[in-house]
mmCIF file of N, CA and C in Angstrom:
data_model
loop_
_atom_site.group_PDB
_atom_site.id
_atom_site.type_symbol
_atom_site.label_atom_id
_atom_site.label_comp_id
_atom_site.label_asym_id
_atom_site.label_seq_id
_atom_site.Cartn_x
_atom_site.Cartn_y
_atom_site.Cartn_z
ATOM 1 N N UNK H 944 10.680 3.031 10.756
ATOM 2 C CA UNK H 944 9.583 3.577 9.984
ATOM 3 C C UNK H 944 8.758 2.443 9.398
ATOM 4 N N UNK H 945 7.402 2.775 8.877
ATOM 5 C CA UNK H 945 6.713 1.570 9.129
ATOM 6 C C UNK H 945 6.845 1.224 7.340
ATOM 7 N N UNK H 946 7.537 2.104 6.619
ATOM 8 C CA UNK H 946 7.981 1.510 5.257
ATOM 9 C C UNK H 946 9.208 0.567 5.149
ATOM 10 N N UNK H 947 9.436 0.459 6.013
ATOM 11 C CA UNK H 947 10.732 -0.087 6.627
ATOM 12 C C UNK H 947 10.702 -1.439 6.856
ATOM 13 N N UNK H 948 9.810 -1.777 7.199
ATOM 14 C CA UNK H 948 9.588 -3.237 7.719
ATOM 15 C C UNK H 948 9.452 -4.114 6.247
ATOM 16 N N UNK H 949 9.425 -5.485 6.697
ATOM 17 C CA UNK H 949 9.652 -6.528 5.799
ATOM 18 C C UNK H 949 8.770 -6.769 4.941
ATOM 19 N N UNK H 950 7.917 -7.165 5.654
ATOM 20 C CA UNK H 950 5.802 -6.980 5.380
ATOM 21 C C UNK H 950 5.139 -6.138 6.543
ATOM 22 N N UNK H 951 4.634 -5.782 6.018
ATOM 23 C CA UNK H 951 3.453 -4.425 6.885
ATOM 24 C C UNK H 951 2.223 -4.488 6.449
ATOM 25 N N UNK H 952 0.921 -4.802 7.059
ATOM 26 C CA UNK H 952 -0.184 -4.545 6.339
ATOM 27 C C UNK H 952 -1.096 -3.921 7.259
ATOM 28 N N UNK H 953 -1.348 -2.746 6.422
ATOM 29 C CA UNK H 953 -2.304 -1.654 7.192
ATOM 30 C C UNK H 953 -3.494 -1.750 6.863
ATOM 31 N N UNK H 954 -3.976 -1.579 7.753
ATOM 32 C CA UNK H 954 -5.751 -1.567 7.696
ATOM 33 C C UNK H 954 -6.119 -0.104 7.759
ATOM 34 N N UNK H 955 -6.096 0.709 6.665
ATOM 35 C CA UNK H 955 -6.690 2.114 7.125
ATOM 36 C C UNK H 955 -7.806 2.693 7.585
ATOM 37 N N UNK H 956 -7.938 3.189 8.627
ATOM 38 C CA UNK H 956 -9.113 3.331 9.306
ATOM 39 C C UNK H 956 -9.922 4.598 8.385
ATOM 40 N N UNK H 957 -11.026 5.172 8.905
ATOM 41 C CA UNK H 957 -11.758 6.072 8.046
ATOM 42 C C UNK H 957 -10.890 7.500 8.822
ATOM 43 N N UNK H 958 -10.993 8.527 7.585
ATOM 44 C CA UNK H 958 -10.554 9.345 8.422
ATOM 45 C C UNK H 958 -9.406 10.367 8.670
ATOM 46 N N UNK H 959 -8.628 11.002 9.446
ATOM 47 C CA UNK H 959 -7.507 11.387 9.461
ATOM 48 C C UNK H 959 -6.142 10.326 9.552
ATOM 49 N N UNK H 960 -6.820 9.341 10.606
ATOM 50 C CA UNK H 960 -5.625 8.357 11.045
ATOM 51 C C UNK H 960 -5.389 7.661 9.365
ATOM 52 N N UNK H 961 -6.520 7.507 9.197
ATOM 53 C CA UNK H 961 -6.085 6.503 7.707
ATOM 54 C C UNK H 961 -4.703 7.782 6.499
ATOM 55 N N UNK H 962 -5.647 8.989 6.731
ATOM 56 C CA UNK H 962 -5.262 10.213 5.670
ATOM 57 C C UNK H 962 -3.390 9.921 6.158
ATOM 58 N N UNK H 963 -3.383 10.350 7.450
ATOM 59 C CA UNK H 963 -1.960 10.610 8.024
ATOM 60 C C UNK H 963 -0.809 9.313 7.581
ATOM 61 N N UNK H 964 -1.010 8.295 8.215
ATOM 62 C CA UNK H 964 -0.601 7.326 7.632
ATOM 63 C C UNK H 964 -0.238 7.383 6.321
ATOM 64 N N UNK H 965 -1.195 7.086 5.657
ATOM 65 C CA UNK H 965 -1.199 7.212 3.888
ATOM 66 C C UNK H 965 -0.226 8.126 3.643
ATOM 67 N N UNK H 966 0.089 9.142 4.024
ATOM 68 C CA UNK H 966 0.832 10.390 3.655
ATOM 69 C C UNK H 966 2.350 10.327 4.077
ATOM 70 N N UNK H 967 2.182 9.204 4.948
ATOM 71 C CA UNK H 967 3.622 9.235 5.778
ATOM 72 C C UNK H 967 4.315 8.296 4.809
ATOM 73 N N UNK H 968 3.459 7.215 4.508
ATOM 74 C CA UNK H 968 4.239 6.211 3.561
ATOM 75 C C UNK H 968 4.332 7.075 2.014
ATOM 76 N N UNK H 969 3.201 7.796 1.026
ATOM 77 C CA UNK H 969 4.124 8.424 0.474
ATOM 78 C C UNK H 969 5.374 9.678 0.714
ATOM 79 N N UNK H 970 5.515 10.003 2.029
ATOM 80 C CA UNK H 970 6.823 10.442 1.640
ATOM 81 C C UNK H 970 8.029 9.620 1.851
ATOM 82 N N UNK H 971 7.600 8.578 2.334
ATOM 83 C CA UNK H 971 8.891 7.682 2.854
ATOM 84 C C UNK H 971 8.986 6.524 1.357
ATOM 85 N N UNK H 972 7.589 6.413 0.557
ATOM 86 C CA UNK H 972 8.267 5.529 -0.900
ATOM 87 C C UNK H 972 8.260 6.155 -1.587
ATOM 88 N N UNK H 973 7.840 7.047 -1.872
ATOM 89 C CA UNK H 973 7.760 8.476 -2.631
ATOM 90 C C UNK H 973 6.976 8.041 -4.030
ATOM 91 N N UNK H 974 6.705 8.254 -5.496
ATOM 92 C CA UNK H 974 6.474 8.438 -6.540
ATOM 93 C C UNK H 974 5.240 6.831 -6.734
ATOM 94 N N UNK H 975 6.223 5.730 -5.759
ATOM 95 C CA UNK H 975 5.237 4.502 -6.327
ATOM 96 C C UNK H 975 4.117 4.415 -5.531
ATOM 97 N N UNK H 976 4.039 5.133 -4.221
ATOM 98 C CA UNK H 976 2.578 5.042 -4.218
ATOM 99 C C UNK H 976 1.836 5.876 -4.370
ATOM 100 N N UNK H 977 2.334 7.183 -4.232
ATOM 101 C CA UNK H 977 1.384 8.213 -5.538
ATOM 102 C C UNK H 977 0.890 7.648 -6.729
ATOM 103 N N UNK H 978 1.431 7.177 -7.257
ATOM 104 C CA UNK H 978 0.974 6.418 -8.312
ATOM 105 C C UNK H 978 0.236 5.196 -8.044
ATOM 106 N N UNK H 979 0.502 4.447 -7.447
ATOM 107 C CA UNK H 979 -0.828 3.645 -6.366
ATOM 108 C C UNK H 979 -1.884 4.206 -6.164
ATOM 109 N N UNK H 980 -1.838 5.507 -5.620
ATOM 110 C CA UNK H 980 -2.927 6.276 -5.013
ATOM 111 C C UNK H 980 -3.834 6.960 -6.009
ATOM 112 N N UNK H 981 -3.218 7.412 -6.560
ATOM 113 C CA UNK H 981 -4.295 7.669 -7.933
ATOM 114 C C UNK H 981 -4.746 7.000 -9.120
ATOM 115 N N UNK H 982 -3.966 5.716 -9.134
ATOM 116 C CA UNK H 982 -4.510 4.595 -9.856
ATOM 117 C C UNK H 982 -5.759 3.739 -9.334
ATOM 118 N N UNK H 983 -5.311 3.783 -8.220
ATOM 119 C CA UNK H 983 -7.111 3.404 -7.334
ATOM 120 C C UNK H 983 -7.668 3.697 -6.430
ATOM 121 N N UNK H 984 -7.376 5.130 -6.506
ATOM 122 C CA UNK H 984 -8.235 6.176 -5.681
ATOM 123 C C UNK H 984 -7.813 6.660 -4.669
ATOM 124 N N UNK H 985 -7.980 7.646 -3.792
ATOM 125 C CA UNK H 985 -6.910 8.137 -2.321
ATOM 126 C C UNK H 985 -8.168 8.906 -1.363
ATOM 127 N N UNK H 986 -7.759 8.229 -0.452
ATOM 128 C CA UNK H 986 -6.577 7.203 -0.065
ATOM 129 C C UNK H 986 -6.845 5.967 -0.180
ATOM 130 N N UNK H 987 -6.034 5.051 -0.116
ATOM 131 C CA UNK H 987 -6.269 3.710 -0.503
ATOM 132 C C UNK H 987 -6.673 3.270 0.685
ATOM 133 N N UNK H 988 -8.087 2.549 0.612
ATOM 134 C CA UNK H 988 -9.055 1.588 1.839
ATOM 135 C C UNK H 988 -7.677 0.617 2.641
ATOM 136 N N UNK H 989 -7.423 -0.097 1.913
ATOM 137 C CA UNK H 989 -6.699 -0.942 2.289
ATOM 138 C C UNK H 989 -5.508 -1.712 1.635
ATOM 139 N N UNK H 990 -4.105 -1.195 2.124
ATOM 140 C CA UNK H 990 -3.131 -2.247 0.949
ATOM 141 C C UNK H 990 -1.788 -2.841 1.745
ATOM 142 N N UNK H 991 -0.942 -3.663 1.049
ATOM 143 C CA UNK H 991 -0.110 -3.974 1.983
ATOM 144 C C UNK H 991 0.836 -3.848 1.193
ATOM 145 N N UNK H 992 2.363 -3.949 1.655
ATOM 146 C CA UNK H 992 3.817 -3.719 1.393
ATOM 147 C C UNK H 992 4.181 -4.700 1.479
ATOM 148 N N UNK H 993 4.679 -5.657 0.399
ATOM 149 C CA UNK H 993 5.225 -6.617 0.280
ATOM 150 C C UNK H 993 6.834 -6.498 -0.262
ATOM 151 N N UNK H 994 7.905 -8.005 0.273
ATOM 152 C CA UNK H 994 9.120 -7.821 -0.379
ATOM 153 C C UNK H 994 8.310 -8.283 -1.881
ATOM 154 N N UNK H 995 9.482 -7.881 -3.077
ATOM 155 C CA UNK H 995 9.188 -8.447 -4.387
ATOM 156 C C UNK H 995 8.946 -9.446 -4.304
ATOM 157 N N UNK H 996 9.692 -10.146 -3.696
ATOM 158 C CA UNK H 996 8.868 -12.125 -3.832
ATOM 159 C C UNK H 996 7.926 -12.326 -3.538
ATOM 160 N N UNK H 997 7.377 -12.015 -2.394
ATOM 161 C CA UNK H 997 5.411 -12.045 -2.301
ATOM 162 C C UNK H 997 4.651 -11.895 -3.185
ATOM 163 N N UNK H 998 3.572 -12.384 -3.200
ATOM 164 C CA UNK H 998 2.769 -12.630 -3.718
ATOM 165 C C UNK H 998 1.636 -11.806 -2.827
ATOM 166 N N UNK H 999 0.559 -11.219 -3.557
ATOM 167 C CA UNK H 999 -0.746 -11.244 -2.798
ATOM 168 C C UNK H 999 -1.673 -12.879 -2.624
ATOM 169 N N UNK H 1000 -2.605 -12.764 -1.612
ATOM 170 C CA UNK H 1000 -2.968 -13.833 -0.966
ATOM 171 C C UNK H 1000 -3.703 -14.441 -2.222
ATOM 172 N N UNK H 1001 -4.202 -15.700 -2.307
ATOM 173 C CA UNK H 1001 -5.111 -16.011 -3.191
ATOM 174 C C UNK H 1001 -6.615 -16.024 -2.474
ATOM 175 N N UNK H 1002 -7.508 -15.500 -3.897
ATOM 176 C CA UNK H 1002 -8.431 -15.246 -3.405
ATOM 177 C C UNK H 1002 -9.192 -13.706 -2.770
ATOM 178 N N UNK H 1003 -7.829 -13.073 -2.478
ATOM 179 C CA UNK H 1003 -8.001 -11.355 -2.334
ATOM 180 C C UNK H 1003 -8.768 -10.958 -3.172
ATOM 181 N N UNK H 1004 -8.556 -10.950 -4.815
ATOM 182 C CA UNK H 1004 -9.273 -9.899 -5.428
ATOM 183 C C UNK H 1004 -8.230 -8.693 -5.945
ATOM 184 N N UNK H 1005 -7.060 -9.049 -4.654
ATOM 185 C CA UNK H 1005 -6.398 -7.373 -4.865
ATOM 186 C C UNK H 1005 -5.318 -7.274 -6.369
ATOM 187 N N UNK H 1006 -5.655 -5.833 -6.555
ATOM 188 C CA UNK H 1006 -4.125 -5.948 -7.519
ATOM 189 C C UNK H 1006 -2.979 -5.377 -7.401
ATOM 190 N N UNK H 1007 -1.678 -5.775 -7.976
ATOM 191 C CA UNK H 1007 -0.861 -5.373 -7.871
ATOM 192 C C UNK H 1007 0.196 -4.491 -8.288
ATOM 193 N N UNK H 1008 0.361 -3.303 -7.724
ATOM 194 C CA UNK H 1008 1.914 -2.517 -8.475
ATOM 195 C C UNK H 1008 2.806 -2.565 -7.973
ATOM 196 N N UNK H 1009 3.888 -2.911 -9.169
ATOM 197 C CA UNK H 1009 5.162 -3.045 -9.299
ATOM 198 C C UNK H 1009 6.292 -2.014 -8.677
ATOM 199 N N UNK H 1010 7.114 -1.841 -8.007
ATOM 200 C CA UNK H 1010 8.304 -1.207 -8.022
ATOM 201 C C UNK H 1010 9.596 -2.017 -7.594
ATOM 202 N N UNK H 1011 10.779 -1.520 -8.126
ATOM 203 C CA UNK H 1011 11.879 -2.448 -7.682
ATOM 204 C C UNK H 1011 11.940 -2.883 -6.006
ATOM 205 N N UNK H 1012 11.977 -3.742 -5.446
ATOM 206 C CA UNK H 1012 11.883 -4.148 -4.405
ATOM 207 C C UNK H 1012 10.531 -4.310 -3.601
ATOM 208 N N UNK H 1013 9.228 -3.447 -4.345
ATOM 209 C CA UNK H 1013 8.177 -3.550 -3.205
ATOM 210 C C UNK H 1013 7.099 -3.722 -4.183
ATOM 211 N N UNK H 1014 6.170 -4.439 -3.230
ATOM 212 C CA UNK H 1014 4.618 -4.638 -4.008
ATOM 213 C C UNK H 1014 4.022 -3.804 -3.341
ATOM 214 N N UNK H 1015 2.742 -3.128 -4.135
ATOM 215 C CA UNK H 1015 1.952 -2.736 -2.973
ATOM 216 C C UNK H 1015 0.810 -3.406 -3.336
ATOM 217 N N UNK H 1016 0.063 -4.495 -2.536
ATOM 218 C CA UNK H 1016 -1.037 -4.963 -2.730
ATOM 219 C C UNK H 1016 -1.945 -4.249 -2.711
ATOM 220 N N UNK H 1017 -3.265 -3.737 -3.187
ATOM 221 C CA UNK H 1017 -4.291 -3.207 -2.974
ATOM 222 C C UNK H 1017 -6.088 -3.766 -3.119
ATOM 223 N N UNK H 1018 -6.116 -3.989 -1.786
ATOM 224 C CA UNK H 1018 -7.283 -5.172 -1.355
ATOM 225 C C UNK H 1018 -8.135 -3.625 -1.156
ATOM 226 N N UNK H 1019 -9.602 -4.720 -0.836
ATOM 227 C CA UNK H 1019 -10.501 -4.261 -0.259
ATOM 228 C C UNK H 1019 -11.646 -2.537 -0.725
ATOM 229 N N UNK H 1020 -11.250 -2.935 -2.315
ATOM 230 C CA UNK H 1020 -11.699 -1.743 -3.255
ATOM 231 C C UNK H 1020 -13.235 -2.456 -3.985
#
């Protein structure tokens, strides 16, 4: 599953493909990116899944929420 992976960064397209996606990862992280998602809007343009030790890139812009084990970066807002 693509919540599954180590780092993942999705580029959501416009649309259903972006909608579907988006929907698949909240049911597979459940609560933290709902809360992602309505903290900066839904669906989210563009974000990535980081382990906790990552960092977002410098220079992104993006910000970050917290959950035990995962970041979710959120670029491109």
């Amino acid at each position: 599953m693509i919540a599954n992976l180590p780092i993942a960064e999705l580029r959501l397209l416009a649309g259903p493909e972006r909608d579907e996606i988006f929907s698949r990862l909240i049911e597979a992280e459940g609560p933290a990116l709902a809360n992602a998602q309505e903290q900066f809007g839904a669906p989210l343009p563009v974000f990535a899944l980081y382990p906790v030790s990552a960092r977002p890139a410098a220079g992104t812009g993006g910000r970050v929420c917290d959950r035990p084990g995962l970041r979710i970066n959120v670029t491109g807002r």
